[in-house]
């Protein structure tokens, strides 16, 4: 195995358990193609473990293991997948057949995501390293999970950075279906991995949907950026008097209506509206007891942070004004670059400008099937605040 040597002192990051080493920390590169597994050596030449190496990217090394110095083989990856499966068997609630099985770095697979929907898997590869061992990974998934189908959705800007083009399509599909009905805490959702956003569903919000649903009995709920009605179904099933779901996507709204129907929810009291949330929140109409703001990532890089911050502030400010006094706001950001502290600041300044006082009831994050490595806390992209908004 070729080796890559770090500058003196730079091995500290590895000791701490961070999964990434940036190109600036490297003293001596290996002359190998992107994605090759290399031995990592510290400045004084000692073995630090093995990593995927990409000489072309800013994240040059992605650690695979600190405790082995030999080439990971099929058995190694098999054990890793087994470890990921064990966690899910432990933490996934009953009546739930949609969950994340592999959450990239946090499960020891840098740049690899596997979501499980009933008896199928949807996979996504974003690094050259995982791309190189793709066949092995598909084989072990088949051995350990025996899915009826695997759909691949490997796309996005990080793939481009790694020198890879997009690849989407069925790896195999032994069922005659293109849509699956999953259960989440007993609620039904139709998933279409081909046409849906992400791998088909926003699985990371499962626990937050359960919490918000439990707070909605007898309340009027506004679900902004509702996608296929995840929060809506929970709220309606747990007794919300009325819900309005807002999304700008016709396809998402059609699916939300189908999800409302299959859960036997009254369409009369639970309406789905195609609109731009920014406009809807501004109109001086109905007031609500509970508002959910779960927008797409407004920031895709460090460069558009300011614009993103303006967007978050705008929707939070107007949502606060649309709440009945003492109402609840569940507000989220899934932008990588908008870290917890910045998000809190944005929401604080929205409350100040709206002339409201707010009580922080609970901080929110992704479900436990989306773990974060503790030294890589910046990888925890989904953050949320549950607030009670008081007049002045
Ligand atoms: N809360 C959802 C996930 C939201 S994903 C769930 O639990 O499943 C973000 C959604 O915002 C997408 O469906 C997208 O179509 C929608 N969207 C993006 N910009 C919008 C805008 N300006 N107005 C309304 N919807 C928007």
Coordinates of N, CA, C and O in Angstrom, one line a residue, residues 52 64 68 71 76 78 189 258 310 314 331 333 372:
X52 N -9.0 6.9 2.6 CA -9.1 7.1 1.1 C -8.3 8.4 0.8 O -8.4 9.4 1.6
X64 N -10.4 5.8 7.3 CA -11.3 4.6 7.3 C -11.1 4.0 8.6 O -12.1 3.6 9.3
X68 N -6.1 -0.1 12.1 CA -5.5 -1.1 11.2 C -4.6 -0.4 10.2 O -4.7 0.8 9.9
X71 N -4.7 -3.3 4.2 CA -5.8 -2.9 3.2 C -7.1 -3.5 3.7 O -7.2 -4.7 3.9
X76 N -13.7 -6.8 6.2 CA -13.7 -5.5 6.9 C -15.0 -4.7 6.7 O -15.6 -4.3 7.6
X78 N -17.8 -5.8 5.5 CA -18.9 -6.6 6.0 C -19.2 -6.3 7.5 O -20.3 -6.1 7.9
X189 N -46.5 6.5 4.4 CA -46.0 7.4 3.5 C -45.6 6.7 2.2 O -45.0 5.7 2.2
X258 N -51.9 12.5 -1.5 CA -52.1 11.0 -1.5 C -51.7 10.5 -0.1 O -52.4 9.6 0.4
X310 N -30.3 35.9 5.3 CA -31.4 36.8 5.1 C -32.7 36.0 4.9 O -33.8 36.4 5.3
X314 N -36.0 36.2 7.2 CA -37.3 36.6 6.7 C -38.4 35.6 7.0 O -39.5 36.1 7.5
X331 N -38.6 25.6 14.1 CA -37.9 26.2 12.9 C -36.6 25.4 12.7 O -35.9 25.2 13.7
X333 N -33.0 24.4 10.1 CA -32.1 24.7 9.0 C -31.3 23.4 8.7 O -30.8 22.8 9.7
X372 N -23.6 11.5 14.4 CA -22.5 12.4 14.1 C -21.3 11.9 14.9 O -21.5 11.6 16.0

